[in-house]
PDB file of C-alpha atoms and ligand atoms in Angstrom:
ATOM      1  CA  UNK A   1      10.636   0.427  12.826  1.00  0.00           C
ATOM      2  CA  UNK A   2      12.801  -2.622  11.872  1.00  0.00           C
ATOM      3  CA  UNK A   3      13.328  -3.719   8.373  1.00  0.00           C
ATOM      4  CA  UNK A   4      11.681  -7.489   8.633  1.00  0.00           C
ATOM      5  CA  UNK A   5       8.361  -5.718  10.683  1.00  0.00           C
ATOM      6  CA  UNK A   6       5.145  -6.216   9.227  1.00  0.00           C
ATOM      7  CA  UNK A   7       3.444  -3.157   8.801  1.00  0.00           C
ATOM      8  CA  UNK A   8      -0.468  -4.132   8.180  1.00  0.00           C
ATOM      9  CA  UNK A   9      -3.470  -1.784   7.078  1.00  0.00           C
ATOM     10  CA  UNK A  10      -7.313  -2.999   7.090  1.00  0.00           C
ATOM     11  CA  UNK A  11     -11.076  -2.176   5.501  1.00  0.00           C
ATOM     12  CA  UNK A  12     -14.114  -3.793   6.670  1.00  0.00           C
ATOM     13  CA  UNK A  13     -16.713  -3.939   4.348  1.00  0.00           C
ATOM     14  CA  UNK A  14     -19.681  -5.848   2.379  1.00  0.00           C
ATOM     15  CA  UNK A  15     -20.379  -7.991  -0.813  1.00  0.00           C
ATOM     16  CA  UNK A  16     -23.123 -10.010  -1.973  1.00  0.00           C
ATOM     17  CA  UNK A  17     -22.092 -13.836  -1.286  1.00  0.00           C
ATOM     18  CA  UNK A  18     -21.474 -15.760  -4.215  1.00  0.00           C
ATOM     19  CA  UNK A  19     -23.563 -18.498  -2.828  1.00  0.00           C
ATOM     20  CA  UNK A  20     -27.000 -16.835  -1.787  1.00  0.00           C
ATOM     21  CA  UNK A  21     -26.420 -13.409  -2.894  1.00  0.00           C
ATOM     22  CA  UNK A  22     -27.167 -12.046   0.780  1.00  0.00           C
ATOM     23  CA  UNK A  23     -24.778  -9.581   2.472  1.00  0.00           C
ATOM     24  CA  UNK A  24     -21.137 -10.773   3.506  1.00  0.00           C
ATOM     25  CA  UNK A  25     -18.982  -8.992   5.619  1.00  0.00           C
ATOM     26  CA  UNK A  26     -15.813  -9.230   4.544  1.00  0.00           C
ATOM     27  CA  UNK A  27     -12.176  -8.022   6.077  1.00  0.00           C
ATOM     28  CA  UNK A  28      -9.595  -6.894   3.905  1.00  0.00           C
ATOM     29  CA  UNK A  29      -5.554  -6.984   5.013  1.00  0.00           C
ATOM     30  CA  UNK A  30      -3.397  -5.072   3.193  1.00  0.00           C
ATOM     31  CA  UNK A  31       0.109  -5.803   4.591  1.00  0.00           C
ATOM     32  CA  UNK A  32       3.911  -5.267   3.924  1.00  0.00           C
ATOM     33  CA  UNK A  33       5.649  -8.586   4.983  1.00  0.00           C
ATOM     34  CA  UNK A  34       9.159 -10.005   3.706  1.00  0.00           C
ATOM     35  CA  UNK A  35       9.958  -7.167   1.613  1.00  0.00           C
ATOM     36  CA  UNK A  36       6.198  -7.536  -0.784  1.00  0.00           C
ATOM     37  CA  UNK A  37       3.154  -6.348  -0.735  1.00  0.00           C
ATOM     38  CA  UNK A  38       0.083  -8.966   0.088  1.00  0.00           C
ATOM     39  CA  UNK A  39      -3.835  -8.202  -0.092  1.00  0.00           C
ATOM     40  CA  UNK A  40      -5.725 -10.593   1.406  1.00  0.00           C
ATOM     41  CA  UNK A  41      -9.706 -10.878   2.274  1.00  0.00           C
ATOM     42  CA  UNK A  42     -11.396 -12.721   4.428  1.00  0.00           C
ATOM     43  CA  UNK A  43     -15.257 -13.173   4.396  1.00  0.00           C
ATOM     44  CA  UNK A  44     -18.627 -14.642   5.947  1.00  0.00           C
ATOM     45  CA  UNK A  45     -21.541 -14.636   4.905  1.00  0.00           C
ATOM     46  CA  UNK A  46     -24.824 -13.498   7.157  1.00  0.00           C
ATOM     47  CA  UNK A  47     -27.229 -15.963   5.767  1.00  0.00           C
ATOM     48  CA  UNK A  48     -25.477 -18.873   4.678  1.00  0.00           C
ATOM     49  CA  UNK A  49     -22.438 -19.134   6.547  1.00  0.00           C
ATOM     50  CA  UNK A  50     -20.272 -19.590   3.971  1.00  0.00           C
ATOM     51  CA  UNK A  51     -16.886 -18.409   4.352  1.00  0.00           C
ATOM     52  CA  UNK A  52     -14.235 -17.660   2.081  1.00  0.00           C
ATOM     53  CA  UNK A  53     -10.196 -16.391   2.300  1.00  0.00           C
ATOM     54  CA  UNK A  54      -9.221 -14.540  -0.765  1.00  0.00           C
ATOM     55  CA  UNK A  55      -5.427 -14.498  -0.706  1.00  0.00           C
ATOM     56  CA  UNK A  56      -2.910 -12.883  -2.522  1.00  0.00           C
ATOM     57  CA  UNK A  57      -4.739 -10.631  -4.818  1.00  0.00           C
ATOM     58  CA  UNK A  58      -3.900  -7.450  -6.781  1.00  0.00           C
ATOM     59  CA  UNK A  59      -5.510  -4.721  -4.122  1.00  0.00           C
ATOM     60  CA  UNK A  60      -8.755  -3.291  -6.221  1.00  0.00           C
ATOM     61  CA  UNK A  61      -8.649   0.160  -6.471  1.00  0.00           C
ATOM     62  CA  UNK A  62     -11.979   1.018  -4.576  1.00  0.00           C
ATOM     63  CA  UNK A  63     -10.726  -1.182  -1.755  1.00  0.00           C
ATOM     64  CA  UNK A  64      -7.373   0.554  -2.448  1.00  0.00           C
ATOM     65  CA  UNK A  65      -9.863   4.035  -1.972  1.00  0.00           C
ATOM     66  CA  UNK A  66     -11.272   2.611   1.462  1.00  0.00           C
ATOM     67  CA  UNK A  67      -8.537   2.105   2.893  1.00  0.00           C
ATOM     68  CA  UNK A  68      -7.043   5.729   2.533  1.00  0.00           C
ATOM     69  CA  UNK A  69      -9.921   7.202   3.675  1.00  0.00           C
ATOM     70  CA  UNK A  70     -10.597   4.860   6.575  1.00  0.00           C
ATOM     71  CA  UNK A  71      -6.386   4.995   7.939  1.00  0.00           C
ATOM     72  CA  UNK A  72      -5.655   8.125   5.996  1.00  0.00           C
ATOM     73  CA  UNK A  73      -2.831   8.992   3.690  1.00  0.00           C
ATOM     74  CA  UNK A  74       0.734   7.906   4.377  1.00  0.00           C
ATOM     75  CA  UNK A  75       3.680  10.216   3.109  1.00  0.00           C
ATOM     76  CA  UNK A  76       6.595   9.451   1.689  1.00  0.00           C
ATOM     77  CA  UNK A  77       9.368  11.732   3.173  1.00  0.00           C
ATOM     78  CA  UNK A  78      12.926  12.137   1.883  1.00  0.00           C
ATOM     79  CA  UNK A  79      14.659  14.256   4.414  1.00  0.00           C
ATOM     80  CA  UNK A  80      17.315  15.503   1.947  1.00  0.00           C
ATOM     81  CA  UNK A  81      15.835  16.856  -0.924  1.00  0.00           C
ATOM     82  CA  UNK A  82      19.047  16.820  -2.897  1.00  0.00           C
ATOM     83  CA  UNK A  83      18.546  13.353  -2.746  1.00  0.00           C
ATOM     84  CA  UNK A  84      19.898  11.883  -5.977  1.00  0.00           C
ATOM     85  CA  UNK A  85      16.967  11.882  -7.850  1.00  0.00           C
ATOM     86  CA  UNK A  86      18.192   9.393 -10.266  1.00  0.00           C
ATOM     87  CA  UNK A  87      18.248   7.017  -7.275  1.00  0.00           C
ATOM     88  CA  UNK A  88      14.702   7.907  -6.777  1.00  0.00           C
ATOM     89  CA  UNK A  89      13.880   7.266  -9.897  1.00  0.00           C
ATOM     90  CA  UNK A  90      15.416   3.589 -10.630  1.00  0.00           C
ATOM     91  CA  UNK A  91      13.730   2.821  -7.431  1.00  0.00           C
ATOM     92  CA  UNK A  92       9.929   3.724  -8.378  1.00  0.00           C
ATOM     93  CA  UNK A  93      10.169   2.435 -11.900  1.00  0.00           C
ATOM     94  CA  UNK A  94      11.488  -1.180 -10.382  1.00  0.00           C
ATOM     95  CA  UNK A  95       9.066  -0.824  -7.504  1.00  0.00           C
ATOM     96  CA  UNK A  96       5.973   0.772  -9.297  1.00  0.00           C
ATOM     97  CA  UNK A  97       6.955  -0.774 -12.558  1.00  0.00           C
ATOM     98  CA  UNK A  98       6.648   3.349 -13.934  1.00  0.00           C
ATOM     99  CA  UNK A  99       7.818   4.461 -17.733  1.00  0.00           C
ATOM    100  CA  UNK A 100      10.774   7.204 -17.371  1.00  0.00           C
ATOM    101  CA  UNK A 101       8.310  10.062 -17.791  1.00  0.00           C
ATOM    102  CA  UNK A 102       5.351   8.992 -15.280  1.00  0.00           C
ATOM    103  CA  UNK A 103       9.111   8.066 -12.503  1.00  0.00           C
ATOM    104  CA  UNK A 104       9.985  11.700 -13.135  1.00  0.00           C
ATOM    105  CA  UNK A 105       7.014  12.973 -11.936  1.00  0.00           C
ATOM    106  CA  UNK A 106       6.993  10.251  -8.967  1.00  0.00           C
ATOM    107  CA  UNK A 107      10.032  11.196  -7.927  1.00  0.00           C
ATOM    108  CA  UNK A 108       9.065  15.058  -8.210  1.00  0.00           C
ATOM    109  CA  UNK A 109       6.422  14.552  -6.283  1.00  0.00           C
ATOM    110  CA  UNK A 110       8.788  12.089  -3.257  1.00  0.00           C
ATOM    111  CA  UNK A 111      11.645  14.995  -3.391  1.00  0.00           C
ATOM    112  CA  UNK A 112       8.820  17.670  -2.491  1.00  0.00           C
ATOM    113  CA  UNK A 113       7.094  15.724   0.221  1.00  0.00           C
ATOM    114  CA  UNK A 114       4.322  15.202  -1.661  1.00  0.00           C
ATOM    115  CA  UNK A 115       3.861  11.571  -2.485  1.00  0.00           C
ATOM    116  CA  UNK A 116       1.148   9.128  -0.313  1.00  0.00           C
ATOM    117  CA  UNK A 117      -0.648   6.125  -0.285  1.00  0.00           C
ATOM    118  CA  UNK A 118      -1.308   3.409   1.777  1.00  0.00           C
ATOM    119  CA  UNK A 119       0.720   2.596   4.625  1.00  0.00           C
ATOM    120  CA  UNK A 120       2.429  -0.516   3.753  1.00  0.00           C
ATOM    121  CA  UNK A 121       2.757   0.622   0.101  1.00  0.00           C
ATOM    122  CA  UNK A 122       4.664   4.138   1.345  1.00  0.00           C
ATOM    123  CA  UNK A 123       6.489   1.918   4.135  1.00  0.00           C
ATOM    124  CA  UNK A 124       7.650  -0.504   1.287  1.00  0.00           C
ATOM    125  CA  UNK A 125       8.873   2.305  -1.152  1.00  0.00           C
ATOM    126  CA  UNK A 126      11.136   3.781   2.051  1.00  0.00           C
ATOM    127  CA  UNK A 127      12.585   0.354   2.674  1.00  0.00           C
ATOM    128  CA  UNK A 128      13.617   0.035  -1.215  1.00  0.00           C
ATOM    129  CA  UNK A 129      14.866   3.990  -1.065  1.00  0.00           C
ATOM    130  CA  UNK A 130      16.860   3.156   2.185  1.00  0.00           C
ATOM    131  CA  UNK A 131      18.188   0.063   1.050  1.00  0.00           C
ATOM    132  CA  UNK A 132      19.177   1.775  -2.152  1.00  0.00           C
ATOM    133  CA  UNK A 133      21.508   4.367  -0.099  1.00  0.00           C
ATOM    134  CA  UNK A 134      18.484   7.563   0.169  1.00  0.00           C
ATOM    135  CA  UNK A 135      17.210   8.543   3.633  1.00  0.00           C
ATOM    136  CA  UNK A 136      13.301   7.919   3.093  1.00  0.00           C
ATOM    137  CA  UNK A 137      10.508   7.632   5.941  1.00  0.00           C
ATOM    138  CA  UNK A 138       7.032   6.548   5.762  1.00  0.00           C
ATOM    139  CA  UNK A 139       4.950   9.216   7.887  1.00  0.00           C
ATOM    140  CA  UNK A 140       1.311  10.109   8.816  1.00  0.00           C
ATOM    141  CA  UNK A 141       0.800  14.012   8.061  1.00  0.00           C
TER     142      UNK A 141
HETATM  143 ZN1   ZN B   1     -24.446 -16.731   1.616  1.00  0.00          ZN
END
Protein backbone atom coordinates (compact mmCIF):
# COMPACT_ATOMS: atom_id res chain seq x y z
CA UNK A 1 0.00 0.00 0.00
CA UNK A 2 1.47 3.42 -1.01
CA UNK A 3 1.71 6.29 1.32
CA UNK A 4 -0.67 8.97 -0.71
CA UNK A 5 -3.52 5.80 -1.19
CA UNK A 6 -6.80 6.41 0.10
CA UNK A 7 -7.83 3.80 2.23
CA UNK A 8 -11.87 4.22 2.63
CA UNK A 9 -14.34 2.32 5.09
CA UNK A 10 -18.35 2.62 4.81
CA UNK A 11 -21.89 2.10 6.96
CA UNK A 12 -25.17 2.26 5.42
CA UNK A 13 -27.78 3.15 7.56
CA UNK A 14 -31.11 5.23 8.52
CA UNK A 15 -32.28 8.58 10.16
CA UNK A 16 -35.40 10.37 10.35
CA UNK A 17 -35.17 13.35 7.66
CA UNK A 18 -35.00 16.61 9.07
CA UNK A 19 -37.59 17.75 6.66
CA UNK A 20 -40.60 15.20 6.99
CA UNK A 21 -39.34 13.07 9.67
CA UNK A 22 -39.73 9.84 7.35
CA UNK A 23 -36.86 7.34 6.98
CA UNK A 24 -33.53 8.44 5.12
CA UNK A 25 -31.03 6.23 4.06
CA UNK A 26 -27.99 7.58 4.53
CA UNK A 27 -24.16 6.42 3.51
CA UNK A 28 -21.43 7.12 5.69
CA UNK A 29 -17.48 7.34 4.31
CA UNK A 30 -15.00 7.13 6.64
CA UNK A 31 -11.70 7.62 4.73
CA UNK A 32 -7.88 8.23 5.20
CA UNK A 33 -6.85 10.72 2.39
CA UNK A 34 -3.73 13.21 2.38
CA UNK A 35 -2.39 12.13 5.56
CA UNK A 36 -6.18 13.03 7.77
CA UNK A 37 -8.92 11.47 8.65
CA UNK A 38 -12.45 12.63 6.88
CA UNK A 39 -16.13 11.38 7.82
CA UNK A 40 -18.45 12.21 5.48
CA UNK A 41 -22.39 11.26 4.99
CA UNK A 42 -24.39 11.33 2.37
CA UNK A 43 -28.26 11.01 2.53
CA UNK A 44 -31.84 10.79 0.78
CA UNK A 45 -34.70 10.81 1.95
CA UNK A 46 -37.65 8.07 0.97
CA UNK A 47 -40.53 10.41 1.09
CA UNK A 48 -39.43 13.71 0.31
CA UNK A 49 -36.49 13.48 -1.71
CA UNK A 50 -34.50 15.63 0.02
CA UNK A 51 -30.94 15.06 -0.02
CA UNK A 52 -28.22 16.14 2.04
CA UNK A 53 -24.01 15.71 2.12
CA UNK A 54 -22.71 16.00 5.59
CA UNK A 55 -18.99 16.62 5.19
CA UNK A 56 -16.22 16.72 7.32
CA UNK A 57 -17.58 15.75 10.63
CA UNK A 58 -16.13 14.32 13.87
CA UNK A 59 -17.10 10.35 13.22
CA UNK A 60 -20.01 9.70 16.06
CA UNK A 61 -19.20 7.01 18.07
CA UNK A 62 -22.25 4.68 17.25
CA UNK A 63 -21.44 5.22 13.58
CA UNK A 64 -17.81 4.77 14.75
CA UNK A 65 -19.52 1.18 16.42
CA UNK A 66 -21.15 0.27 12.91
CA UNK A 67 -18.56 0.42 11.16
CA UNK A 68 -16.35 -2.11 13.22
CA UNK A 69 -18.85 -4.46 13.31
CA UNK A 70 -19.95 -4.19 9.70
CA UNK A 71 -15.78 -4.26 8.20
CA UNK A 72 -14.45 -5.68 11.41
CA UNK A 73 -11.54 -4.65 13.54
CA UNK A 74 -8.27 -3.47 12.04
CA UNK A 75 -4.92 -4.17 14.04
CA UNK A 76 -2.25 -2.25 14.55
CA UNK A 77 0.95 -4.42 14.22
CA UNK A 78 4.50 -3.41 15.17
CA UNK A 79 6.67 -6.20 13.97
CA UNK A 80 9.49 -5.43 16.45
CA UNK A 81 8.28 -5.28 19.74
CA UNK A 82 11.39 -3.62 21.07
CA UNK A 83 10.18 -0.92 19.17
CA UNK A 84 11.15 2.26 21.00
CA UNK A 85 8.26 2.73 22.87
CA UNK A 86 8.91 6.29 23.49
CA UNK A 87 8.52 6.67 19.71
CA UNK A 88 5.24 5.02 20.10
CA UNK A 89 4.26 7.07 22.48
CA UNK A 90 4.99 10.78 21.02
CA UNK A 91 3.23 9.40 18.08
CA UNK A 92 -0.32 8.46 19.73
CA UNK A 93 -0.40 11.45 22.01
CA UNK A 94 0.17 13.87 18.70
CA UNK A 95 -2.09 11.60 16.69
CA UNK A 96 -4.81 10.67 19.35
CA UNK A 97 -4.22 13.87 21.20
CA UNK A 98 -3.69 11.14 24.55
CA UNK A 99 -2.37 12.46 28.23
CA UNK A 100 1.10 10.54 29.08
CA UNK A 101 -0.73 7.96 31.17
CA UNK A 102 -3.81 6.96 28.78
CA UNK A 103 -0.28 6.93 25.58
CA UNK A 104 1.31 4.43 27.93
CA UNK A 105 -1.31 2.19 27.88
CA UNK A 106 -1.85 2.85 23.94
CA UNK A 107 1.33 2.07 23.26
CA UNK A 108 1.18 -1.14 25.62
CA UNK A 109 -1.48 -2.24 23.98
CA UNK A 110 0.37 -1.39 19.90
CA UNK A 111 3.76 -3.19 21.26
CA UNK A 112 1.56 -6.40 22.18
CA UNK A 113 -0.49 -6.55 19.03
CA UNK A 114 -3.34 -5.62 20.62
CA UNK A 115 -4.55 -2.27 19.46
CA UNK A 116 -7.68 -1.90 16.61
CA UNK A 117 -10.05 0.24 15.18
CA UNK A 118 -11.23 1.26 12.08
CA UNK A 119 -9.37 0.78 9.05
CA UNK A 120 -8.35 4.13 7.98
CA UNK A 121 -7.85 5.19 11.64
CA UNK A 122 -5.24 1.97 12.24
CA UNK A 123 -3.87 2.65 8.54
CA UNK A 124 -3.28 6.38 9.56
CA UNK A 125 -1.54 5.59 12.98
CA UNK A 126 1.03 3.07 10.82
CA UNK A 127 1.75 5.83 8.35
CA UNK A 128 2.63 8.36 11.37
CA UNK A 129 4.67 5.24 13.20
CA UNK A 130 6.50 4.56 9.82
CA UNK A 131 7.14 7.96 9.02
CA UNK A 132 8.42 8.44 12.53
CA UNK A 133 11.26 5.62 11.93
CA UNK A 134 8.97 2.29 13.68
CA UNK A 135 7.97 -0.60 11.39
CA UNK A 136 4.01 -0.51 11.90
CA UNK A 137 1.26 -2.30 9.61
CA UNK A 138 -2.36 -1.94 9.54
CA UNK A 139 -3.82 -5.66 9.35
CA UNK A 140 -7.18 -7.55 9.39
CA UNK A 141 -6.89 -10.47 12.12
ZN1 LIG B 1 -38.03 13.76 3.92
Amino acid sequence: MSAEEPVVESVRYSAPCVDCGARMECWGVHVLTGGSLRWDVESVCSACGQTTADCGQPLPAPLRDRLLADNGPTTLHVPDPSAARVTVMRVLRAELGLGLTEAKTVAGQVLEGTYSGTLPEVESLARKLRGAGVDALAARP
